[in-house]
Every structure is written in structure tokens, then in C-alpha cells.
Coordinates of C-alpha atoms in Angstrom, one line a residue:
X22 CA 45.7 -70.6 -22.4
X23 CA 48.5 -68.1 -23.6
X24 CA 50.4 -66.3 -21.5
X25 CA 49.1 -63.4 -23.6
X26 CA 45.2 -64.2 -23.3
X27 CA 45.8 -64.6 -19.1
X28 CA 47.4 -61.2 -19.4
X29 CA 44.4 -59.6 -21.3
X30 CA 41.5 -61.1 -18.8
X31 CA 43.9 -60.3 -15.7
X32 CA 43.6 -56.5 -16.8
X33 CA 40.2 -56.7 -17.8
X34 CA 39.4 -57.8 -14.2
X35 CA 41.4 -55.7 -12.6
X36 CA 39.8 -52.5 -14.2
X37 CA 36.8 -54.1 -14.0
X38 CA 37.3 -54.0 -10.1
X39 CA 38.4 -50.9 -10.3
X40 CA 35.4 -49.8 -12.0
X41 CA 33.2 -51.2 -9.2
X42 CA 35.5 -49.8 -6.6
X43 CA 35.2 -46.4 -7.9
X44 CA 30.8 -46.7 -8.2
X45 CA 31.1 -47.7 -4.9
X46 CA 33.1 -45.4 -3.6
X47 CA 31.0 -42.6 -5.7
X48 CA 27.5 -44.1 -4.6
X49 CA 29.0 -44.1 -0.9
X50 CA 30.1 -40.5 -1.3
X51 CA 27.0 -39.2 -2.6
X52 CA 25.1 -41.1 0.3
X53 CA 27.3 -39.0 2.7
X54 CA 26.8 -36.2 0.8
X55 CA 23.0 -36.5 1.0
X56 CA 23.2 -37.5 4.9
X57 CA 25.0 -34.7 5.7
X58 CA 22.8 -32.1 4.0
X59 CA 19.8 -33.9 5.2
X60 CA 21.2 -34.2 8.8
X61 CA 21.7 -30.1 8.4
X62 CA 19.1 -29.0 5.9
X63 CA 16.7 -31.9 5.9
X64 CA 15.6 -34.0 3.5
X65 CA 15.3 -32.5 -0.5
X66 CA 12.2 -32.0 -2.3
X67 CA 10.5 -34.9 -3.9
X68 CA 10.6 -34.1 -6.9
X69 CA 14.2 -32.8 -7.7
X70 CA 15.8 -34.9 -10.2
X71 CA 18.9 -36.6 -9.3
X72 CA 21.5 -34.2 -11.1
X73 CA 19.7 -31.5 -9.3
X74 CA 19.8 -32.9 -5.7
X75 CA 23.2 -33.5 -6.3
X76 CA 23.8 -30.1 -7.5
X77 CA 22.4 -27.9 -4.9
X78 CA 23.3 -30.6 -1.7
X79 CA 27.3 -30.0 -2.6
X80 CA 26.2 -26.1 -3.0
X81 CA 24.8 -26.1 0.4
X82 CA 27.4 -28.0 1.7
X83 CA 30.0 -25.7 0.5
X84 CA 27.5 -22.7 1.7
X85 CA 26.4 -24.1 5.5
X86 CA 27.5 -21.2 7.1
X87 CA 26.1 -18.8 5.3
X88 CA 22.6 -20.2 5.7
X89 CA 23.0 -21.5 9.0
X90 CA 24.4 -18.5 10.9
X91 CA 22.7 -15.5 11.3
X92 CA 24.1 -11.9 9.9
X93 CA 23.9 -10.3 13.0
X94 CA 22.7 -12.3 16.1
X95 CA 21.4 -9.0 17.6
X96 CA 19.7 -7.8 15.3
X97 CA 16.2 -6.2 15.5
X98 CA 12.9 -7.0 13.6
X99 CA 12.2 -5.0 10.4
X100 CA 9.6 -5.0 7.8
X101 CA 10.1 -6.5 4.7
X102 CA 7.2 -7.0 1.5
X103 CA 7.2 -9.8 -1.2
X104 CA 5.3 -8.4 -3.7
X105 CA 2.9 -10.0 -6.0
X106 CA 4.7 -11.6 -9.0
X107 CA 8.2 -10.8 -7.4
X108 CA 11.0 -13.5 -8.9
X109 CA 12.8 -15.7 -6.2
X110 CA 16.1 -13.9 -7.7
X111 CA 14.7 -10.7 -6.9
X112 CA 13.7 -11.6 -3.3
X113 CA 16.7 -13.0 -2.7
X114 CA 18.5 -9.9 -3.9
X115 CA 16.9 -7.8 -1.9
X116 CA 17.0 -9.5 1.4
X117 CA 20.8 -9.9 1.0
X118 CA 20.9 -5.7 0.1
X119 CA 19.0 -4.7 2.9
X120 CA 21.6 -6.9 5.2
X121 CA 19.0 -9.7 6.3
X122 CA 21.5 -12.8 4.6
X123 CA 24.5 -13.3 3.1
X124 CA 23.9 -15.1 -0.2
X125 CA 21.3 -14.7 -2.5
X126 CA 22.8 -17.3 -4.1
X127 CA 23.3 -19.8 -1.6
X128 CA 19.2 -18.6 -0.3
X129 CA 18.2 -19.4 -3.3
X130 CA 19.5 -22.9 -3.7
X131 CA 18.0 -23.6 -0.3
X132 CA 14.6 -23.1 -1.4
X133 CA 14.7 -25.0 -4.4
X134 CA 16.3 -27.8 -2.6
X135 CA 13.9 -27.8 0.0
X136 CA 10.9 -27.1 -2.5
X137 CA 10.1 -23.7 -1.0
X138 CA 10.8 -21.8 -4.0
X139 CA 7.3 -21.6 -5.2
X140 CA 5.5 -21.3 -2.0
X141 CA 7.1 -18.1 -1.4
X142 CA 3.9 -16.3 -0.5
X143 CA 3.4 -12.4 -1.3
X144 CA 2.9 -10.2 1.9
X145 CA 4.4 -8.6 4.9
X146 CA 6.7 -9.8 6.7
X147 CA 8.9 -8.9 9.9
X148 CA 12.2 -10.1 9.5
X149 CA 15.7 -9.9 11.5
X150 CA 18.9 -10.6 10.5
X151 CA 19.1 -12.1 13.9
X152 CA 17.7 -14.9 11.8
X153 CA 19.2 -17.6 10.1
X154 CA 18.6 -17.7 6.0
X155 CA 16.9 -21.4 6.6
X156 CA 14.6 -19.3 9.3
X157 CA 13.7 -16.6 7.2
X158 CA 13.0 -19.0 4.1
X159 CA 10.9 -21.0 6.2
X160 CA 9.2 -17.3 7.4
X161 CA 8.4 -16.6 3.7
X162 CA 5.8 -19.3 3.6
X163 CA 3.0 -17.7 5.6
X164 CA 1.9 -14.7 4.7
X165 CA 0.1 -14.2 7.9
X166 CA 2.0 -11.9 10.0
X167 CA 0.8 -10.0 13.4
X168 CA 1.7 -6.7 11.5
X169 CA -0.6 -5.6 8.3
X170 CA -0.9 -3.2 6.1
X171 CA -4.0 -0.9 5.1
X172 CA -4.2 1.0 2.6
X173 CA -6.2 4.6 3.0
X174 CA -6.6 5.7 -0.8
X175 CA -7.0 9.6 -0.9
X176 CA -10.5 10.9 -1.2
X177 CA -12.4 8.1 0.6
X178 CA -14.6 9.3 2.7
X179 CA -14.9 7.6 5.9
X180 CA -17.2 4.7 4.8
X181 CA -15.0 3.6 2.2
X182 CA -12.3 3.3 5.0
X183 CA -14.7 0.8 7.0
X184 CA -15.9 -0.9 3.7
X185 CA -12.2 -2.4 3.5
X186 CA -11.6 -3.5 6.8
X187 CA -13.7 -7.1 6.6
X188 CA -10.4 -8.0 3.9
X189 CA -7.7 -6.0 5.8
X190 CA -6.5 -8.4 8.3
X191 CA -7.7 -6.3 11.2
X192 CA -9.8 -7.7 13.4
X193 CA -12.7 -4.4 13.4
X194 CA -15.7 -4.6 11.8
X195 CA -16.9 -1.7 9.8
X196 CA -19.0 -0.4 12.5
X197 CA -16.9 -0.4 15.2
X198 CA -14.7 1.5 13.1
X199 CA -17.6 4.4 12.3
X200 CA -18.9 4.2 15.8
X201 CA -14.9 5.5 16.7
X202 CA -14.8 7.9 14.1
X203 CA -18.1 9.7 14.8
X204 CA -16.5 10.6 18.4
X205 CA -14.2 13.6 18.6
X206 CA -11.6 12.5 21.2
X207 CA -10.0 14.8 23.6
X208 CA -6.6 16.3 23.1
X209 CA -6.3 17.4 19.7
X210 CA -6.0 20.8 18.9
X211 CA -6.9 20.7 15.3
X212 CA -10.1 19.2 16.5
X213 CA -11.2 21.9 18.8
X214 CA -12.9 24.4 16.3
X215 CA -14.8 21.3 15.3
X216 CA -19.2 21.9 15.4
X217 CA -21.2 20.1 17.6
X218 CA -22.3 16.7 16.4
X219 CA -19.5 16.9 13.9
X220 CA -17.5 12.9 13.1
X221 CA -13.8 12.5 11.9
X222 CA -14.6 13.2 8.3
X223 CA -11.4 14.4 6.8
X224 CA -8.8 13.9 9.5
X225 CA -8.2 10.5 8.9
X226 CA -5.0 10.5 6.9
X227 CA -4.5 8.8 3.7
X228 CA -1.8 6.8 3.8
X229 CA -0.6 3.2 4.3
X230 CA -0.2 2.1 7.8
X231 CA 1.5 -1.0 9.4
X232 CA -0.7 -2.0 11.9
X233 CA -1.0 -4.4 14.5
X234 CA -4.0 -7.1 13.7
X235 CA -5.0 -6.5 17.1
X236 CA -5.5 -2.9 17.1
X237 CA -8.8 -1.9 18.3
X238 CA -10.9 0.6 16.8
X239 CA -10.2 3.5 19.0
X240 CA -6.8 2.8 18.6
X241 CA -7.0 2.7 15.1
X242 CA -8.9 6.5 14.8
X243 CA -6.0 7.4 17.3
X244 CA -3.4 6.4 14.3
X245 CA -5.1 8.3 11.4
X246 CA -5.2 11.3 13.5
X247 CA -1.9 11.5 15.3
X248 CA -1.0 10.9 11.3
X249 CA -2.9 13.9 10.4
X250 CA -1.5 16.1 13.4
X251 CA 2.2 15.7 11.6
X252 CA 1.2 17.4 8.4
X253 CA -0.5 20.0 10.3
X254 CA 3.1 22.0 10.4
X255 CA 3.2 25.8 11.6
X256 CA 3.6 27.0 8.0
X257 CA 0.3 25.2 6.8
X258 CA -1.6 26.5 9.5
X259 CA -0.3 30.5 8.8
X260 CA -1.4 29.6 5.7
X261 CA -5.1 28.3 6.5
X262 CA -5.0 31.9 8.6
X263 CA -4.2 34.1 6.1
X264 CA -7.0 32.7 4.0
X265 CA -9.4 33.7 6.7
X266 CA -10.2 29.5 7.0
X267 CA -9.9 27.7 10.6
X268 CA -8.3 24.2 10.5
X269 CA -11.3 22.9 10.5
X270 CA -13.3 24.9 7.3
X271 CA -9.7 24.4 5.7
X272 CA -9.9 20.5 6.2
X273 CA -13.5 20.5 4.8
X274 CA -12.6 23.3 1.6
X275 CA -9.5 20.5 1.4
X276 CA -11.8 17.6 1.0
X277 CA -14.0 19.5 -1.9
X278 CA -10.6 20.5 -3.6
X279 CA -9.5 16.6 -3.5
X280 CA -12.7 15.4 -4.7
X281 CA -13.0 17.9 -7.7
X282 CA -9.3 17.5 -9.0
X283 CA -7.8 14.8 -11.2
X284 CA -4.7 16.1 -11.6
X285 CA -2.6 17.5 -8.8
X286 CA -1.1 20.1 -9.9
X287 CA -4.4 21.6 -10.7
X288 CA -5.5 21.9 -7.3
X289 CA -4.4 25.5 -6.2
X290 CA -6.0 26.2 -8.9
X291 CA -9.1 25.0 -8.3
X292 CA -8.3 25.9 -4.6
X293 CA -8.6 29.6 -5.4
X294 CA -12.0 29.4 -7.7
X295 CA -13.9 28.5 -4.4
X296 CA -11.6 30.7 -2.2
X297 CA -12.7 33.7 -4.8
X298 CA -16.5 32.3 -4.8
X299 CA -16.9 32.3 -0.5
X300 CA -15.1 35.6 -0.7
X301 CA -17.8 36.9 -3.1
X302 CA -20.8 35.2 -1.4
X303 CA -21.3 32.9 -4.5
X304 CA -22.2 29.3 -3.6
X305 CA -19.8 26.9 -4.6
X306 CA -21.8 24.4 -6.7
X307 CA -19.4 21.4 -6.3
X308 CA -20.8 18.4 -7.6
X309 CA -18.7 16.3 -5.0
X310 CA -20.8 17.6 -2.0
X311 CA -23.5 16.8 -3.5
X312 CA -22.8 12.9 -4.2
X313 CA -21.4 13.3 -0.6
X314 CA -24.8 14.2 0.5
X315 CA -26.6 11.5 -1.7
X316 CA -24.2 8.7 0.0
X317 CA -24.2 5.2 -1.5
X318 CA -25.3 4.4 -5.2
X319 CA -26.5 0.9 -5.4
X320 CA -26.9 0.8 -8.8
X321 CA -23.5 2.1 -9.3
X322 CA -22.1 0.7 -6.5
X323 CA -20.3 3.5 -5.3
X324 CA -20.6 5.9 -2.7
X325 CA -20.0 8.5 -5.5
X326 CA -22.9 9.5 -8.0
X327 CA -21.3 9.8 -11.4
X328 CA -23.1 11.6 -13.7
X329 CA -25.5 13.7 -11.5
X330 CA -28.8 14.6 -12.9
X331 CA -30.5 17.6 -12.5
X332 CA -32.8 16.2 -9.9
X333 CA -29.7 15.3 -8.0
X334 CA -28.7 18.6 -7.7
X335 CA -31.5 19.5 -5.7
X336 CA -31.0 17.0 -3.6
X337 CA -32.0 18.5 -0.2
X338 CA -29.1 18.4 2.3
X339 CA -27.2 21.1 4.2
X340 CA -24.1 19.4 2.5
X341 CA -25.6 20.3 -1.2
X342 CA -23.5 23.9 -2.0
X343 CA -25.9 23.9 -4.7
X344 CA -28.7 24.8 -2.4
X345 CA -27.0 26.0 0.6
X346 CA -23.6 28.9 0.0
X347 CA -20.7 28.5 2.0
X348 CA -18.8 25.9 3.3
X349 CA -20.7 22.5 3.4
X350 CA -21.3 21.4 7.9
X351 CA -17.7 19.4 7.4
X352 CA -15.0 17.3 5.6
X353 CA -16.7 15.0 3.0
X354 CA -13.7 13.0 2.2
X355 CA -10.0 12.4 4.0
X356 CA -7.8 15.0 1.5
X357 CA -4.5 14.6 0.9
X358 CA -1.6 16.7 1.7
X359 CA -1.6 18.0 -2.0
X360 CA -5.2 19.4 -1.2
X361 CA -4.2 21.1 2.3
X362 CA -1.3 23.2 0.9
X363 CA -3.5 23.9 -2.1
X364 CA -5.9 25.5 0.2
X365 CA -3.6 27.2 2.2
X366 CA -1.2 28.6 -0.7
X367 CA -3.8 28.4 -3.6
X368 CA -3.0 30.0 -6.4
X369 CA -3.3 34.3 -7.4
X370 CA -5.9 33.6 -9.7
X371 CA -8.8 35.6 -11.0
X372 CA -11.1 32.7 -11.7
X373 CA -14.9 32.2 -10.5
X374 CA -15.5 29.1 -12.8
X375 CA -13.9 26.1 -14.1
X376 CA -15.1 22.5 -15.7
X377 CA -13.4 19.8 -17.0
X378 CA -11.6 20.0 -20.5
X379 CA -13.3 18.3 -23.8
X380 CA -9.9 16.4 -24.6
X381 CA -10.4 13.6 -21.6
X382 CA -7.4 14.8 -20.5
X383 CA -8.9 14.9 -16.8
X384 CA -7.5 18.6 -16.9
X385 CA -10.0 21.6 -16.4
X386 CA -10.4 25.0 -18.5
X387 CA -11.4 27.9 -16.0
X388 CA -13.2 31.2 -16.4
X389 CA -13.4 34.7 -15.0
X390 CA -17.5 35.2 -15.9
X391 CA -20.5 33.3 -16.5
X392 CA -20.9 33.1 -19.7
X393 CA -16.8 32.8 -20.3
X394 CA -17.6 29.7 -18.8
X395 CA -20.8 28.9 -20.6
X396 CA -18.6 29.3 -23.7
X397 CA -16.4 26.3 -22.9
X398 CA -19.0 23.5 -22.3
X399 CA -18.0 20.9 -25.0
X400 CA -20.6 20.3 -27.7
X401 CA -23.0 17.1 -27.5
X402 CA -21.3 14.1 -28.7

């Protein structure tokens, strides 16, 4: 054999070896790479492809301390809501704005190496920034906190606030929950002009409450009200005064006001039609105490008639201000804050009448007379 040929195979073998040296030192330096995520981190989601295991364990061994520390180890719980549809990226933004880790980045590559990126579950949460990303990430996987959150919709009268409980979380049926609210508990003022026999009808704020699931029923009515109590500031009560209205006939003129407006910036309007109707001695004729007095449609499913017939209207209850003038016996839904000030600075209006508008708008055209308001009925499809 040449000199020449010996050469050629020599260096042929050589980078040959070399070749095999260098796989083996790369296939040993990925298997240290993936033991010392794993040993941190734990093992990567089954079915990452290699390139992408390889990826994100070097990015989360280059980011370790930013997903195993916490951002502050003191700090306290706050709550925090994934909502429906939210991206990962999104998330991840917003727990690293509000101060809860320190890399959306780095989060985010945590949960799609461990697979948790689309089991984040929608919900609400308490978080800390006492805990580590990897603990928080884990936390995002079960939606089940002790805290929840219900929902009281404006204009839902009392039952509707029962009818949602069975889905809420809480753990009180509906009829616990009506059984508390037909007692009027001791120690609220705004509750002391209340009638004899009367329930809770009006005073239980609308709003959206963080609760514990525990809570008890009692406890609950206790939150609604002590709610209710904070809107009830001086001004608003001067201004229930001066329109010769209690707290209680303005809560229940407030819950007529809510049910007939669509649009809220109608509602001092309509405010001061019945304010210039029960100064007049002309009964009110709201269609909303009447389906308040009719109670649960089952063919419509709804606790709330729509369209009333003429029958309906003489539906015999003390709540029907068709039938009866003056204020209804109470509340018949829980009004907003919109619908208080309305009845406590309504509008300087000369208006007796009003009905909704032919355009679908949901606004309404109002009328000094009778027959004004005759005038404005829109023609029969």
C-alpha cells in the first residue's frame, strides 16, 4: 500500500473518531441536559418532539431562577381570573404585570415543557407572588378554588338570585337562601321603615361578589346588604327626602324604575313620570309589578311575563299598580345604583306618560296627556 493511500485511511479514521467522539460527547451532553431539567423541573411532556424538548430544557435551564424563586417570599394572596378563551401569552403577560412572576417568557416555556399549557383551566384563582412560577403553573390546573364568584345581575328579583346558586359553587341551596332573605335582621338602619311581614326584596345588591364556598346563607344575605348599606351615602338619602320617599318606598319606586328602563340614561326620566303620577294620585300602571305579582312563567320560563295580556293586568295582587295606586307593599327586584340616584335626583320633567319607542331602539317617547300619549302607540305590524 502507498504511503499516500495509508495517509488517506489514517485521516479518514481519525475524523471518523472524531466524528464519534463529538456524538458522543453531544448525546452525553443532552443526557445531562435532560437530567438536570428533569431532576429540577421533572420529566417533559410526552409528546414534545425531540427539537422541542431540547429547546425549552436549555431555556429553562438558562431561566431556573426565575421559575424556581419566588418574586417576593412575603407576599400576600391575591385574586387573579383566567378567563374563558384567554391565550397562554396573555396569561402569562398578565401575571408577570401584576408582579406574581418574573418571565412570561420563561412561564410559558415551562408549561409547554411540562404539558400544562392546555390544561390551563378558566376560573378564579388566589395567587401570591410568595409563590414560585412552577407553583402557580401547577395552581392554574384546578379551577376549584375555596373563593368564588357570583354574579348578581341587576333586576333579579330575589328568586333569580336563589335559582343560580345550585351552579355557583356555594354550598346553599335555593331555599336556604330565601328562608334568609325573608327575615329582616337587626341592625340596619335602612331596614327599619320596612312593613311588617316585608323580605329583602331589593336590598340585595347587584354586583359580583368573591365569596367564600363555605359561606352560609345568613352570611351570605349579611354580604348583599352591608353591600347595599355603602351606596346608601348621605347625599342619596337627602335626596330620597326631598322627594317625600323613605329609604324604603325609594328602594321599591327604585326597583320599578330598573325594571321599566332599557337604557340608563333614561331612568330619571322615567323616575320622574311615576314621581309626577303618586304626586297626582294617578296609579302607576307598571307592567313590571304586575309580572312581579304573576311570579314564574313556565311556559316562558321566566319569572318575567313578556307580553302581558289584558287578563294579566287584572291580575289580583296588592303588587298590581294597575288595580291598586301608590307604591306596590315593596321592592320587586334588587335595583341598581343607576335606579337609586334616578329616584332620588329624577329628572324636572313634566311627563305623566311614556312607552317604548317604534324604532326597537329600547328607548321610550313620553307624554304630558292622555291622549298625547295615545297618539304615539306604534301602528299594528
Amino acid at each position: 500500500m502507498s504511503k499516500r493511500r495509508t495517509s488517506v485511511v489514517a485521516t479518514c479514521a481519525l475524523v471518523l473518531i472524531l466524528i464519534c467522539l463529538g456524538l458522543f460527547a453531544a448525546g452525553y451532553g443532552i443526557y445531562q441536559l435532560q437530567n438536570r431539567v428533569t431532576a429540577t423541573f421533572g420529566p417533559p411532556a410526552s409528546h414534545l418532539e425531540l427539537s422541542q424538548r431540547l429547546r425549552l430544557s436549555a431555556q429553562l435551564l438558562v431561566q431556573t431562577e426565575e421559575l424556581t424563586r419566588p418574586v417576593y417570599p412575603v407576599g400576600e394572596q391575591r385574586p387573579f381570573q383566567v378567563q374563558w378563551g384567554e391565550t397562554l401569552a396573555a396569561i402569562a403577560g398578565r401575571l408577570q404585570a401584576e408582579g406574581l412572576i418574573q418571565s412570561a417568557n420563561a412561564f410559558q416555556a415551562y408549561l409547554q415543557y411540562a404539558g400544562l399549557d392546555t390544561t390551563v383551566q378558566a376560573g378564579y384563582y388566589e395567587l401570591s407572588p410568595a409563590m414560585t412560577p412552577v407553583e402557580i403553573a401547577q395552581a392554574l390546573q384546578d379551577a376549584t378554588p375555596s373563593d368564588v364568584a357570583l354574579t348578581i345581575l341587576v333586576g333579579w328579583r330575589m328568586d333569580e338570585i336563589a335559582e343560580t346558586l345550585p351552579t355557583s359553587g356555594l354550598e346553599i341551596s335555593p331555599a336556604e337562601f330565601l328562608a334568609a332573605a325573608q327575615v329582616i335582621p337587626a341592625g340596619y338602619a335602612f331596614l327599619e321603615q320596612a312593613p311588617t311581614g316585608a323580605t329583602l326584596e331589593g336590598f340585595l345588591f347587584p354586583d359580583t361578589y368573591i365569596l367564600p364556598r363555605e359561606i352560609t346563607s345568613g352570611e351570605l344575605v349579611t354580604t348583599l346588604l352591608d353591600t347595599f348599606g355603602k351606596q346608601l351615602t348621605p347625599d342619596l338619602q337627602q335626596g330620597f327626602a326631598q322627594q317625600d320617599l323613605n329609604v324604603y318606598e325609594a328602594v321599591t319606586l327604585a326597583s320599578i324604575v330598573e325594571k321599566e328602563s332599557v337604557i340608563p340614561e333614561e331612568m330619571p326620566l322615567i323616575a320622574s313620570v311615576f314621581l309626577n303620577r303618586l304626586k297626582a294620585g294617578i296609579k302607576l300602571e307598571a307592567d313590571s309589578t304586575v309580572q312581579y305579582a304573576i311570579g314564574y312563567n313556565r311556559d316562558q320560563n321566566s319569572w318575567w311575563t313578556n307580553p302581558l295580556s289584558g287578563a294579566d293586568l287584572q291580575f289580583q295582587s296588592a303588587y298590581n299598580t294597575y288595580q291598586y295606586p301608590g307604591l306596590p307593599p315593596g321592592p320587586i327586584a334588587n335595583p341598581s345604583l343607576s335606579a337609586l340616584r334616578a329616584v332620588a335626583f329624577p329628572a324636572q320633567a313634566p311627563y305623566y306618560y311614556f312607552r317604548a319607542a317604534c324604532d326597537g331602539s329600547g328607548k321610550h317617547v313620553f307624554s304630558n296627556t292622555f291622549e298625547e300619549h295615545n297618539q304615539k302607540a306604534c301602528p299594528d305590524n
